[in-house]
């Protein structure tokens, strides 16, 4: 589904990614993980074309992402960021339906899709006409997820989707997200700095450090066959939790 | 999103409506066959009324642009054809209109005028000469009878009319001629200069010999012992083509030539300025008693209809200039936000427009756009640009980048992002800019009266001229109320557009 070939990205001369090769197959759930500044968010933003690589190539569904193909590709990719990125002047309903309306979907189709997503995300019907400022952080993330899924995209990208939530809500949403990923069977790429969350939600972990991929594999593989000392070090920092999931 | 679409639709519709109204007004109003003008002082306004009523006795439909402005503005309007006739003074023509051409001027005033399509129909019979006036008691105490006596009193405070300060035969020439040592010398509005002298704040001002105030304030007109001041004989100026276009009107106007002496003129000035009678009434009385004519009934506008008419003019000035400014400034603001480097240039240019003093801007516009609403509209338009452009720019550049990225990530094209996301989010800021422009405009439009655009400035100017506080308030109070009303309406609109839970209100507008 996604393919990165020797992708490098630097901001004003400072490298953020250096020579990354990565293939993400259709239907898999991948968690990008690593310490702050390791380049995991940059990688995710390259996948949806919010950033252009300084060198190398990003492919989506076999086609290189170019400015021309971007608009069409984005309609096949859902994207959720940490604070939801919801538009404050639009109600939950209008936020979710924005793109479908822009594409001229008939009202019945929009309503039916909204209803499906509402049920999927356990979002209350009464909340649809509220504005983001009137909803809790957890509810806003549900709206953001519905918005990302509205056009039934093939891929779903999430950048620290639960990062701003308190632990209880976060735990509840982790469980729900896992169910949703399993039910939809989409290609999911998730960025998180929380190893437990990555292990819980991702089939494959991609551990990054300083703009490079250090190791790629299941959490067990990372534990059992660490590619370098950093992997052990990173896992040990959160071992208690890893044990719980491992 | 829909609220903003409604808002922009409303703004566009209002602007178009006003533009159509503007076109309609100028198009459908039947052009008066003779336009008489007067300068912005009482004697000129009385003479303008007099000419207008004379024309009416011959069945010509006259229009009197009363108190249109200073000499230069009215004379230029005559040359440009906005005005057909008015009364001017020979000294003013020589030393102000044609200042700097001295020798030729002395020889051939008529020739100079004819070259501009203007004729002198003749003298009215009186002269209104410059003199220096001092309170009688003060002059007596200091022993001042002649202008040359002033040399011994360097501490005297002089307050001259602005026109006198700037004229070729005014203060500068007078000071040289008499070697006057006074340093506390300033230009103010003529009527205010009188009041300053009357209240003891100043010792001396320039007066016109037919001014009613000379007697009223007990001023002594100092003897011009070195013959500095030239003659200011009142003459009737008219456009030469009037003789062909409306010969009857010209014949009618000529009836006043040689029939109005200095005593009669002073009495008429006193009737208006001291007794508070309307210029039209006083002029009609002169036509009846002095010329034995029977002018039509004098229509003196009542206060209500006057205020309504000024309100309509004022709203027209504010509405059209603001509407057009919105149509231009919002796209400019969007452009400035999209292209940061060129945007800085746009903001700079628009900012420079704002720094030109309003009065100067109006005067610059007159040669280009003539007199009437047009120069005022253009000036107000220029003034409205900055707040709207700046706020549109600030509103758009102040949007969180995460929101813009979300819009991009959804696959929303740039144009849709602008309409559905950016403009709605910037709307409260844009609206605040429009509000600022509107409130500034309501105040600024009062200056429109200086170039014949009407509005609330008209009663204010006339009130200053007649020393009539009630008349000043007739313009000042509605102008203040209108500013408050505009502010209030915009604030209601802003509340409807505030982000957060209040967006529900906006949503209901759908």
XYZ file of C-alpha atoms in Angstrom, chain A residues 68-190:
123
model
C -0.996 16.169 -9.140
C -2.012 12.786 -7.774
C -2.166 14.057 -4.203
C -5.800 15.199 -4.100
C -7.075 11.867 -5.369
C -4.765 9.905 -3.056
C -5.863 11.881 -0.005
C -9.461 10.871 -0.573
C -8.299 7.272 -0.188
C -6.365 7.999 3.013
C -7.849 8.996 6.358
C -5.755 11.131 8.725
C -6.191 11.834 12.445
C -3.915 14.107 14.503
C -3.385 14.519 18.227
C -5.881 17.282 19.032
C -8.260 16.087 16.309
C -7.757 19.132 14.085
C -11.517 19.628 14.068
C -12.833 22.867 12.582
C -14.222 24.909 15.485
C -16.812 26.695 13.350
C -18.441 23.459 12.187
C -20.608 21.082 14.197
C -19.494 17.472 14.613
C -21.827 16.508 11.784
C -20.486 19.216 9.467
C -16.901 18.325 10.313
C -17.484 14.688 9.400
C -19.557 15.400 6.288
C -17.411 18.288 4.987
C -15.543 16.393 2.286
C -18.502 14.250 1.241
C -20.592 17.395 0.773
C -17.777 18.993 -1.174
C -17.756 15.938 -3.450
C -21.500 16.296 -3.910
C -22.703 13.148 -2.166
C -26.506 12.981 -1.883
C -27.912 13.735 1.571
C -29.228 10.200 2.110
C -25.844 8.680 1.400
C -24.152 11.100 3.785
C -26.708 10.405 6.528
C -26.386 6.657 6.096
C -22.600 6.814 6.239
C -22.736 9.075 9.304
C -25.001 6.593 11.052
C -22.655 3.673 10.298
C -19.647 5.573 11.618
C -21.528 6.790 14.681
C -22.336 3.211 15.592
C -18.766 2.094 14.852
C -17.212 4.759 17.083
C -19.927 4.661 19.801
C -20.571 8.345 19.305
C -23.909 9.566 20.729
C -26.447 10.822 18.177
C -27.133 13.879 20.340
C -23.501 14.953 19.932
C -23.635 15.343 16.170
C -25.021 18.868 16.304
C -22.564 20.050 18.924
C -19.465 22.069 18.201
C -15.963 20.781 19.037
C -15.713 23.234 21.958
C -18.827 21.636 23.452
C -17.473 18.081 23.296
C -14.944 16.288 25.514
C -11.473 15.437 24.239
C -12.426 11.758 23.806
C -15.580 12.646 21.891
C -13.600 15.017 19.674
C -11.211 12.186 18.789
C -14.220 10.022 17.876
C -15.417 12.811 15.596
C -11.946 13.098 14.090
C -11.918 9.360 13.467
C -15.369 9.498 11.839
C -14.180 12.353 9.647
C -11.115 10.362 8.600
C -13.267 7.347 7.760
C -16.130 9.206 6.057
C -15.060 8.456 2.481
C -14.275 4.836 3.443
C -10.550 5.203 2.691
C -8.256 2.229 2.141
C -5.663 3.547 4.576
C -5.877 5.254 7.926
C -3.015 7.329 9.362
C -3.073 8.360 13.013
C -0.546 10.762 14.570
C -0.589 10.327 18.367
C -4.394 10.081 18.222
C -4.759 9.518 21.965
C -1.788 11.626 23.096
C -3.823 14.399 24.670
C -6.342 12.249 26.538
C -6.349 11.286 30.213
C -5.381 7.654 31.008
C -8.908 6.296 31.600
C -10.341 7.647 28.377
C -7.158 6.672 26.620
C -7.457 3.088 27.747
C -11.104 2.921 26.723
C -10.339 4.355 23.278
C -7.374 2.025 22.774
C -9.723 -0.920 23.146
C -12.242 0.643 20.787
C -9.584 1.495 18.219
C -8.296 -2.068 18.267
C -11.828 -3.329 17.594
C -12.351 -0.820 14.811
C -9.028 -1.661 13.130
C -9.879 -5.337 13.322
C -13.387 -4.870 11.978
C -12.379 -2.578 9.064
C -9.270 -4.439 7.981
C -7.725 -1.288 6.554
C -4.073 -0.427 6.205
C -3.372 1.422 9.447
C -0.275 3.439 10.322
C -0.128 4.761 13.847
